[in-house]
Amino acid sequence: VLRYGTAKELVAGLEVVLPDGQVWSDLKGLRKDNTGYDLKQLFMGAEGTLGIISAVVLRLQPRPKTLLTAWLEIGELSDAVATLTLLRSQLGDCITSFEYISGQALALVLEHIPGTRNPLTDTSGHYALVELAAFDDGGSLSRDLQSALETAIVNTGVRDVVIAQNETQRRDLWRLRESIPAAEKRAGGSVKHDVSVEIDALGEFVDLTLIALAAEFPASQASVYGHVGDGNVHLNVLAPASVSPQDFKRECAVEVSALIHSIAIARGGSFSAEHGVGRLKRTLLAETADPIALDLMRKIKQALDPKGLMNPGKVI
Ligand code: LAC
Ligand code: ZN
């Protein structure tokens, strides 16, 4: 997303089977086309409630030749945002990933995922995984990255850096990030969230939410990680050590989510940055969406699927 845009931005054409059986097709793949409404955007993210997508034209990008991957220890989450801003100003748009990993999330991975190893010494800090793409052997980008990281150590709270020296090390770093959902599951499961706020507000939002969580649900554990470059974090909440994960989820999931979503929404954020609405968040959408937006969505649903055939009970 950081470099190439969201999936929605990378779709250049769609073919859709409509609820009445007609097939709407626009697979020309034009980069520019301002002839009327952008119909394809209606069907993306509609979760199958307006039609069934049966073909897609994707905008492709050349595959980079070299990937440079670094694991950073930072002082706090807002340092991740500042560091990303700094790296972008020095390195441009070659940054393809910038993921945040809280110490708690890392500790879960190291405890529950066999074969994982901490690249640094402890798990008490905050971490970021950065990846850059080059279209040559990466020699000059590597030098630029090192100098940018030196600036980041002085200016934006970076405390320590590990740079992958080969593909195995690169995969090992990514595994630490990508195993977090599996580690949470092995720890008994979590109450999951997928929130986004305006990127500069991300650090403050997470700090505030963690304070509110600690006050309302003492000793609950937060596993925070995600796509800092997109302003999107997963703020997942695990049971206190003294409570069984099943009991915690049964008794507290609704209130925990209400708390986190209310803080995100109050800050102009989203309660579903990437995973959609489905059944779970349908009521939340109805309760919190802008009334004009909701009215438009209902009219579109009614116009395209008056019999309510498509994926009933989802989204709207
Ligand atoms: C992730 C999934 C949960 O970021 O969105 O790992
Ligand atoms: Zn995610």
mmCIF file of C-alpha atoms and ligand atoms in Angstrom:
data_model
loop_
_atom_site.group_PDB
_atom_site.id
_atom_site.type_symbol
_atom_site.label_atom_id
_atom_site.label_comp_id
_atom_site.label_asym_id
_atom_site.label_seq_id
_atom_site.Cartn_x
_atom_site.Cartn_y
_atom_site.Cartn_z
ATOM 1 C CA VAL A 1 0.000 0.000 0.000
ATOM 2 C CA LEU A 2 2.760 2.368 0.978
ATOM 3 C CA ARG A 3 4.368 2.414 -2.426
ATOM 4 C CA TYR A 4 1.854 1.103 -4.925
ATOM 5 C CA GLY A 5 -1.493 1.966 -3.348
ATOM 6 C CA THR A 6 -4.328 -0.118 -1.942
ATOM 7 C CA ALA A 7 -5.756 -3.053 -3.895
ATOM 8 C CA LYS A 8 -8.640 -0.795 -4.899
ATOM 9 C CA GLU A 9 -6.188 1.633 -6.456
ATOM 10 C CA LEU A 10 -4.526 -1.139 -8.449
ATOM 11 C CA VAL A 11 -7.656 -2.385 -10.166
ATOM 12 C CA ALA A 12 -7.981 -1.036 -13.702
ATOM 13 C CA GLY A 13 -11.056 -2.960 -14.776
ATOM 14 C CA LEU A 14 -13.751 -5.364 -13.626
ATOM 15 C CA GLU A 15 -16.329 -7.790 -14.903
ATOM 16 C CA VAL A 16 -19.266 -8.319 -12.559
ATOM 17 C CA VAL A 17 -22.244 -10.644 -12.594
ATOM 18 C CA LEU A 18 -25.145 -8.520 -11.383
ATOM 19 C CA PRO A 19 -27.995 -9.744 -9.159
ATOM 20 C CA ASP A 20 -30.377 -9.833 -12.152
ATOM 21 C CA GLY A 21 -27.989 -12.092 -14.079
ATOM 22 C CA GLN A 22 -26.625 -9.484 -16.469
ATOM 23 C CA VAL A 23 -22.867 -9.245 -16.851
ATOM 24 C CA TRP A 24 -21.307 -5.795 -16.676
ATOM 25 C CA SER A 25 -17.848 -5.786 -18.191
ATOM 26 C CA ASP A 26 -15.204 -3.110 -18.340
ATOM 27 C CA LEU A 27 -11.912 -4.869 -18.904
ATOM 28 C CA LYS A 28 -10.297 -2.266 -21.155
ATOM 29 C CA GLY A 29 -7.828 -1.448 -18.412
ATOM 30 C CA LEU A 30 -7.673 2.240 -19.224
ATOM 31 C CA ARG A 31 -5.529 4.377 -16.992
ATOM 32 C CA LYS A 32 -7.647 7.412 -17.721
ATOM 33 C CA ASP A 33 -11.354 7.237 -18.324
ATOM 34 C CA ASN A 34 -13.696 9.964 -17.186
ATOM 35 C CA THR A 35 -16.872 8.808 -18.858
ATOM 36 C CA GLY A 36 -19.452 8.905 -16.115
ATOM 37 C CA TYR A 37 -19.455 7.189 -12.736
ATOM 38 C CA ASP A 38 -16.540 4.964 -11.741
ATOM 39 C CA LEU A 39 -18.668 1.836 -11.432
ATOM 40 C CA LYS A 40 -15.857 -0.537 -10.531
ATOM 41 C CA GLN A 41 -15.314 1.252 -7.221
ATOM 42 C CA LEU A 42 -18.870 0.310 -6.242
ATOM 43 C CA PHE A 43 -18.137 -3.395 -6.355
ATOM 44 C CA MET A 44 -14.757 -3.364 -4.629
ATOM 45 C CA GLY A 45 -15.104 -3.607 -0.881
ATOM 46 C CA ALA A 46 -18.832 -4.305 -1.249
ATOM 47 C CA GLU A 47 -18.073 -7.828 -0.024
ATOM 48 C CA GLY A 48 -20.254 -9.431 -2.668
ATOM 49 C CA THR A 49 -23.386 -7.520 -1.651
ATOM 50 C CA LEU A 50 -23.825 -5.854 -5.059
ATOM 51 C CA GLY A 51 -22.624 -8.523 -7.463
ATOM 52 C CA ILE A 52 -20.044 -11.208 -8.055
ATOM 53 C CA ILE A 53 -16.726 -10.108 -9.498
ATOM 54 C CA SER A 54 -15.808 -12.566 -12.237
ATOM 55 C CA ALA A 55 -12.768 -10.917 -13.846
ATOM 56 C CA VAL A 56 -10.276 -8.223 -12.915
ATOM 57 C CA VAL A 57 -7.648 -6.206 -14.757
ATOM 58 C CA LEU A 58 -4.785 -5.370 -12.423
ATOM 59 C CA ARG A 59 -2.228 -2.632 -12.786
ATOM 60 C CA LEU A 60 1.144 -4.360 -12.485
ATOM 61 C CA GLN A 61 4.527 -3.000 -11.454
ATOM 62 C CA PRO A 62 7.993 -4.189 -12.416
ATOM 63 C CA ARG A 63 9.508 -6.576 -9.885
ATOM 64 C CA PRO A 64 12.404 -4.960 -7.992
ATOM 65 C CA LYS A 65 15.804 -6.601 -8.330
ATOM 66 C CA THR A 66 16.939 -6.073 -4.742
ATOM 67 C CA LEU A 67 15.125 -5.774 -1.447
ATOM 68 C CA LEU A 68 16.758 -4.171 1.570
ATOM 69 C CA THR A 69 15.177 -5.084 4.878
ATOM 70 C CA ALA A 70 15.876 -3.555 8.272
ATOM 71 C CA TRP A 71 14.588 -4.189 11.788
ATOM 72 C CA LEU A 72 14.588 -1.066 13.936
ATOM 73 C CA GLU A 73 14.166 -0.608 17.638
ATOM 74 C CA ILE A 74 12.444 2.698 18.313
ATOM 75 C CA GLY A 75 11.559 4.628 21.460
ATOM 76 C CA GLU A 76 7.789 4.660 20.944
ATOM 77 C CA LEU A 77 5.161 4.254 18.266
ATOM 78 C CA SER A 78 5.183 7.905 17.253
ATOM 79 C CA ASP A 79 8.911 7.515 16.534
ATOM 80 C CA ALA A 80 7.905 5.024 13.861
ATOM 81 C CA VAL A 81 5.804 7.669 12.127
ATOM 82 C CA ALA A 82 8.587 10.268 12.423
ATOM 83 C CA THR A 83 11.147 7.765 11.151
ATOM 84 C CA LEU A 84 9.013 6.869 8.166
ATOM 85 C CA THR A 85 8.617 10.564 7.323
ATOM 86 C CA LEU A 86 12.374 11.049 7.587
ATOM 87 C CA LEU A 87 13.216 7.969 5.502
ATOM 88 C CA ARG A 88 10.759 9.044 2.832
ATOM 89 C CA SER A 89 12.243 12.527 2.692
ATOM 90 C CA GLN A 90 15.732 11.069 2.274
ATOM 91 C CA LEU A 91 15.029 7.984 0.183
ATOM 92 C CA GLY A 92 11.891 8.819 -1.768
ATOM 93 C CA ASP A 93 9.282 6.253 -2.674
ATOM 94 C CA CYS A 94 11.547 3.195 -2.707
ATOM 95 C CA ILE A 95 10.142 2.284 0.723
ATOM 96 C CA THR A 96 7.745 -0.590 0.099
ATOM 97 C CA SER A 97 6.931 -1.577 3.694
ATOM 98 C CA PHE A 98 6.942 0.047 7.081
ATOM 99 C CA GLU A 99 5.414 -2.169 9.741
ATOM 100 C CA TYR A 100 5.192 -1.572 13.470
ATOM 101 C CA ILE A 101 5.614 -4.371 16.022
ATOM 102 C CA SER A 102 5.080 -3.715 19.721
ATOM 103 C CA GLY A 103 7.282 -5.475 22.257
ATOM 104 C CA GLN A 104 4.250 -7.455 23.471
ATOM 105 C CA ALA A 105 3.468 -8.690 19.959
ATOM 106 C CA LEU A 106 7.103 -9.692 19.448
ATOM 107 C CA ALA A 107 7.170 -11.510 22.792
ATOM 108 C CA LEU A 108 4.097 -13.539 21.769
ATOM 109 C CA VAL A 109 5.809 -14.594 18.538
ATOM 110 C CA LEU A 110 9.047 -15.573 20.274
ATOM 111 C CA GLU A 111 7.095 -17.595 22.840
ATOM 112 C CA HIS A 112 4.674 -19.399 20.522
ATOM 113 C CA ILE A 113 6.259 -19.682 17.066
ATOM 114 C CA PRO A 114 9.013 -22.294 16.873
ATOM 115 C CA GLY A 115 12.265 -21.293 15.236
ATOM 116 C CA THR A 116 11.856 -17.532 15.710
ATOM 117 C CA ARG A 117 14.701 -15.543 17.161
ATOM 118 C CA ASN A 118 14.883 -12.024 18.517
ATOM 119 C CA PRO A 119 17.195 -9.975 16.257
ATOM 120 C CA LEU A 120 18.006 -7.697 19.201
ATOM 121 C CA THR A 121 18.339 -8.429 22.897
ATOM 122 C CA ASP A 122 15.024 -7.817 24.658
ATOM 123 C CA THR A 123 11.363 -7.291 23.864
ATOM 124 C CA SER A 124 10.680 -4.301 26.069
ATOM 125 C CA GLY A 125 10.777 -1.754 23.271
ATOM 126 C CA HIS A 126 8.950 -0.886 20.087
ATOM 127 C CA TYR A 127 10.037 -2.149 16.699
ATOM 128 C CA ALA A 128 9.639 -1.404 13.023
ATOM 129 C CA LEU A 129 10.275 -3.512 9.962
ATOM 130 C CA VAL A 130 11.289 -1.499 6.926
ATOM 131 C CA GLU A 131 11.748 -2.720 3.398
ATOM 132 C CA LEU A 132 13.116 -0.851 0.401
ATOM 133 C CA ALA A 133 13.162 -1.882 -3.228
ATOM 134 C CA ALA A 134 15.896 -1.183 -5.770
ATOM 135 C CA PHE A 135 16.082 -1.874 -9.464
ATOM 136 C CA ASP A 136 19.839 -2.508 -9.428
ATOM 137 C CA ASP A 137 22.097 -4.407 -7.025
ATOM 138 C CA GLY A 138 21.050 -1.980 -4.284
ATOM 139 C CA GLY A 139 24.606 -0.797 -3.477
ATOM 140 C CA SER A 140 23.854 2.882 -3.561
ATOM 141 C CA LEU A 141 20.441 2.504 -1.908
ATOM 142 C CA SER A 142 22.111 0.529 0.868
ATOM 143 C CA ARG A 143 24.533 3.401 1.500
ATOM 144 C CA ASP A 144 21.674 5.903 1.403
ATOM 145 C CA LEU A 145 19.684 3.768 3.847
ATOM 146 C CA GLN A 146 22.583 3.600 6.267
ATOM 147 C CA SER A 147 23.050 7.332 6.212
ATOM 148 C CA ALA A 148 19.297 7.933 6.606
ATOM 149 C CA LEU A 149 19.247 5.557 9.584
ATOM 150 C CA GLU A 150 22.149 7.431 11.154
ATOM 151 C CA THR A 151 20.055 10.588 10.894
ATOM 152 C CA ALA A 152 17.096 8.687 12.347
ATOM 153 C CA ILE A 153 19.180 7.587 15.342
ATOM 154 C CA VAL A 154 19.946 11.227 16.078
ATOM 155 C CA ASN A 155 16.547 12.721 15.257
ATOM 156 C CA THR A 156 13.615 10.335 15.333
ATOM 157 C CA GLY A 157 14.115 7.943 18.214
ATOM 158 C CA VAL A 158 15.717 4.979 16.431
ATOM 159 C CA ARG A 159 17.779 3.139 19.066
ATOM 160 C CA ASP A 160 19.173 0.130 17.288
ATOM 161 C CA VAL A 161 19.192 -1.323 13.783
ATOM 162 C CA VAL A 162 19.647 -4.763 12.249
ATOM 163 C CA ILE A 163 19.914 -5.018 8.455
ATOM 164 C CA ALA A 164 19.274 -8.382 6.826
ATOM 165 C CA GLN A 165 22.444 -9.600 5.115
ATOM 166 C CA ASN A 166 20.818 -12.280 3.000
ATOM 167 C CA GLU A 167 17.452 -13.705 1.969
ATOM 168 C CA THR A 168 17.262 -16.076 4.954
ATOM 169 C CA GLN A 169 17.716 -13.231 7.396
ATOM 170 C CA ARG A 170 15.194 -11.170 5.472
ATOM 171 C CA ARG A 171 12.609 -13.958 5.705
ATOM 172 C CA ASP A 172 13.336 -14.420 9.396
ATOM 173 C CA LEU A 173 12.605 -10.741 10.040
ATOM 174 C CA TRP A 174 9.355 -10.908 8.064
ATOM 175 C CA ARG A 175 8.371 -14.055 9.918
ATOM 176 C CA LEU A 176 8.465 -12.128 13.189
ATOM 177 C CA ARG A 177 5.917 -9.704 11.800
ATOM 178 C CA GLU A 178 3.748 -12.113 9.854
ATOM 179 C CA SER A 179 3.460 -14.709 12.624
ATOM 180 C CA ILE A 180 1.812 -12.312 15.071
ATOM 181 C CA PRO A 181 -1.788 -13.386 14.279
ATOM 182 C CA ALA A 182 -0.811 -17.086 14.603
ATOM 183 C CA ALA A 183 1.029 -16.388 17.866
ATOM 184 C CA GLU A 184 -2.041 -14.643 19.309
ATOM 185 C CA LYS A 185 -4.126 -17.648 18.355
ATOM 186 C CA ARG A 186 -1.727 -20.052 20.048
ATOM 187 C CA ALA A 187 -1.815 -17.855 23.148
ATOM 188 C CA GLY A 188 -5.553 -18.494 23.340
ATOM 189 C CA GLY A 189 -6.839 -15.884 20.923
ATOM 190 C CA SER A 190 -7.422 -12.161 21.045
ATOM 191 C CA VAL A 191 -10.163 -9.610 20.551
ATOM 192 C CA LYS A 192 -9.081 -8.237 17.199
ATOM 193 C CA HIS A 193 -9.224 -4.731 15.787
ATOM 194 C CA ASP A 194 -8.316 -3.185 12.484
ATOM 195 C CA VAL A 195 -8.345 0.552 13.028
ATOM 196 C CA SER A 196 -6.912 3.442 11.091
ATOM 197 C CA VAL A 197 -6.509 7.101 11.908
ATOM 198 C CA GLU A 198 -4.759 9.910 10.131
ATOM 199 C CA ILE A 199 -1.121 8.830 10.188
ATOM 200 C CA ASP A 200 0.261 11.724 12.247
ATOM 201 C CA ALA A 201 -2.311 10.954 14.946
ATOM 202 C CA LEU A 202 -1.423 7.259 15.151
ATOM 203 C CA GLY A 203 1.009 7.412 18.100
ATOM 204 C CA GLU A 204 -1.299 9.513 20.229
ATOM 205 C CA PHE A 205 -4.301 7.357 19.328
ATOM 206 C CA VAL A 206 -2.593 4.123 20.361
ATOM 207 C CA ASP A 207 -1.177 5.633 23.585
ATOM 208 C CA LEU A 208 -4.587 6.937 24.561
ATOM 209 C CA THR A 209 -6.308 3.659 23.756
ATOM 210 C CA LEU A 210 -3.799 1.663 25.791
ATOM 211 C CA ILE A 211 -4.366 3.947 28.787
ATOM 212 C CA ALA A 212 -8.142 3.547 28.468
ATOM 213 C CA LEU A 213 -7.802 -0.238 28.122
ATOM 214 C CA ALA A 214 -5.588 -0.503 31.196
ATOM 215 C CA ALA A 215 -8.141 1.513 33.177
ATOM 216 C CA GLU A 216 -11.209 -0.440 32.038
ATOM 217 C CA PHE A 217 -9.694 -3.906 31.671
ATOM 218 C CA PRO A 218 -6.806 -4.054 34.128
ATOM 219 C CA ALA A 219 -4.044 -6.531 33.287
ATOM 220 C CA SER A 220 -5.417 -7.227 29.798
ATOM 221 C CA GLN A 221 -2.551 -7.523 27.310
ATOM 222 C CA ALA A 222 -2.414 -5.542 24.089
ATOM 223 C CA SER A 223 -0.730 -6.883 20.986
ATOM 224 C CA VAL A 224 -0.301 -3.853 18.773
ATOM 225 C CA TYR A 225 1.183 -4.155 15.314
ATOM 226 C CA GLY A 226 0.493 -3.176 11.787
ATOM 227 C CA HIS A 227 0.863 -1.011 8.810
ATOM 228 C CA VAL A 228 2.180 2.287 10.129
ATOM 229 C CA GLY A 229 2.756 3.544 6.629
ATOM 230 C CA ASP A 230 -0.987 3.211 6.014
ATOM 231 C CA GLY A 231 -2.071 4.672 9.369
ATOM 232 C CA ASN A 232 -3.546 1.230 10.125
ATOM 233 C CA VAL A 233 -2.849 -0.795 13.249
ATOM 234 C CA HIS A 234 -4.166 -4.015 14.702
ATOM 235 C CA LEU A 235 -4.774 -3.303 18.339
ATOM 236 C CA ASN A 236 -5.593 -6.786 19.589
ATOM 237 C CA VAL A 237 -6.424 -7.472 23.193
ATOM 238 C CA LEU A 238 -5.560 -10.671 25.062
ATOM 239 C CA ALA A 239 -6.896 -11.872 28.382
ATOM 240 C CA PRO A 240 -5.141 -11.047 31.646
ATOM 241 C CA ALA A 241 -2.860 -13.925 32.680
ATOM 242 C CA SER A 242 -5.286 -14.801 35.488
ATOM 243 C CA VAL A 243 -8.357 -15.157 33.206
ATOM 244 C CA SER A 244 -8.975 -17.842 30.595
ATOM 245 C CA PRO A 245 -8.963 -16.489 27.021
ATOM 246 C CA GLN A 246 -12.408 -18.018 26.396
ATOM 247 C CA ASP A 247 -13.939 -16.355 29.452
ATOM 248 C CA PHE A 248 -12.310 -13.044 28.588
ATOM 249 C CA LYS A 249 -13.629 -13.108 25.041
ATOM 250 C CA ARG A 250 -17.101 -14.153 26.135
ATOM 251 C CA GLU A 251 -17.370 -11.578 28.893
ATOM 252 C CA CYS A 252 -15.370 -8.629 27.599
ATOM 253 C CA ALA A 253 -15.044 -8.736 23.788
ATOM 254 C CA VAL A 254 -18.032 -6.490 23.113
ATOM 255 C CA GLU A 255 -16.964 -3.828 25.622
ATOM 256 C CA VAL A 256 -13.303 -3.974 24.614
ATOM 257 C CA SER A 257 -14.198 -3.435 20.960
ATOM 258 C CA ALA A 258 -16.698 -0.692 21.771
ATOM 259 C CA LEU A 259 -14.009 1.160 23.707
ATOM 260 C CA ILE A 260 -11.380 0.913 20.965
ATOM 261 C CA HIS A 261 -13.797 1.703 18.143
ATOM 262 C CA SER A 262 -15.229 4.703 19.962
ATOM 263 C CA ILE A 263 -11.772 6.216 20.425
ATOM 264 C CA ALA A 264 -10.897 5.593 16.768
ATOM 265 C CA ILE A 265 -14.175 7.041 15.502
ATOM 266 C CA ALA A 266 -13.944 10.074 17.807
ATOM 267 C CA ARG A 267 -10.596 10.823 16.153
ATOM 268 C CA GLY A 268 -12.003 10.642 12.663
ATOM 269 C CA GLY A 269 -10.661 7.131 12.150
ATOM 270 C CA SER A 270 -12.029 3.899 10.723
ATOM 271 C CA PHE A 271 -13.069 0.735 12.590
ATOM 272 C CA SER A 272 -12.233 -1.369 9.569
ATOM 273 C CA ALA A 273 -9.172 -0.231 7.674
ATOM 274 C CA GLU A 274 -8.606 -3.368 5.649
ATOM 275 C CA HIS A 275 -10.720 -6.344 6.689
ATOM 276 C CA GLY A 276 -14.179 -5.051 5.834
ATOM 277 C CA VAL A 277 -17.529 -5.072 7.604
ATOM 278 C CA GLY A 278 -19.118 -8.492 7.102
ATOM 279 C CA ARG A 279 -21.632 -9.504 9.758
ATOM 280 C CA LEU A 280 -19.517 -8.647 12.759
ATOM 281 C CA LYS A 281 -19.355 -4.914 12.121
ATOM 282 C CA ARG A 282 -22.625 -4.362 10.311
ATOM 283 C CA THR A 283 -24.389 -2.806 13.296
ATOM 284 C CA LEU A 284 -21.363 -0.673 13.988
ATOM 285 C CA LEU A 285 -21.477 0.652 10.433
ATOM 286 C CA ALA A 286 -25.179 1.438 10.762
ATOM 287 C CA GLU A 287 -24.614 3.192 14.093
ATOM 288 C CA THR A 288 -21.583 5.225 13.205
ATOM 289 C CA ALA A 289 -21.576 5.956 9.476
ATOM 290 C CA ASP A 290 -22.383 9.425 8.272
ATOM 291 C CA PRO A 291 -26.188 9.353 7.717
ATOM 292 C CA ILE A 292 -25.838 10.697 4.209
ATOM 293 C CA ALA A 293 -23.256 8.037 3.344
ATOM 294 C CA LEU A 294 -25.425 5.317 4.840
ATOM 295 C CA ASP A 295 -28.463 6.551 2.930
ATOM 296 C CA LEU A 296 -26.468 6.505 -0.319
ATOM 297 C CA MET A 297 -25.210 2.986 0.393
ATOM 298 C CA ARG A 298 -28.757 1.763 1.057
ATOM 299 C CA LYS A 299 -30.027 3.381 -2.136
ATOM 300 C CA ILE A 300 -27.253 1.765 -4.154
ATOM 301 C CA LYS A 301 -27.987 -1.632 -2.592
ATOM 302 C CA GLN A 302 -31.702 -1.171 -3.285
ATOM 303 C CA ALA A 303 -31.079 -0.087 -6.893
ATOM 304 C CA LEU A 304 -28.742 -2.947 -7.763
ATOM 305 C CA ASP A 305 -30.128 -5.739 -5.614
ATOM 306 C CA PRO A 306 -33.762 -4.925 -4.783
ATOM 307 C CA LYS A 307 -34.494 -8.522 -3.789
ATOM 308 C CA GLY A 308 -31.559 -8.653 -1.370
ATOM 309 C CA LEU A 309 -30.097 -11.745 -3.026
ATOM 310 C CA MET A 310 -26.420 -10.941 -2.778
ATOM 311 C CA ASN A 311 -24.597 -11.999 0.387
ATOM 312 C CA PRO A 312 -27.585 -11.200 2.615
ATOM 313 C CA GLY A 313 -26.930 -10.036 6.154
ATOM 314 C CA LYS A 314 -23.540 -8.596 5.340
ATOM 315 C CA VAL A 315 -22.290 -4.997 5.366
ATOM 316 C CA ILE A 316 -25.594 -3.130 5.067
HETATM 317 C C1 LAC B 1 -2.077 -8.557 9.394
HETATM 318 C C2 LAC B 1 -3.469 -8.977 9.097
HETATM 319 C C3 LAC B 1 -4.151 -9.437 10.336
HETATM 320 O O1 LAC B 1 -1.774 -7.389 9.259
HETATM 321 O O2 LAC B 1 -4.177 -7.928 8.535
HETATM 322 O O3 LAC B 1 -1.281 -9.422 9.800
HETATM 323 ZN ZN ZN B 2 -3.200 -6.074 8.603
#
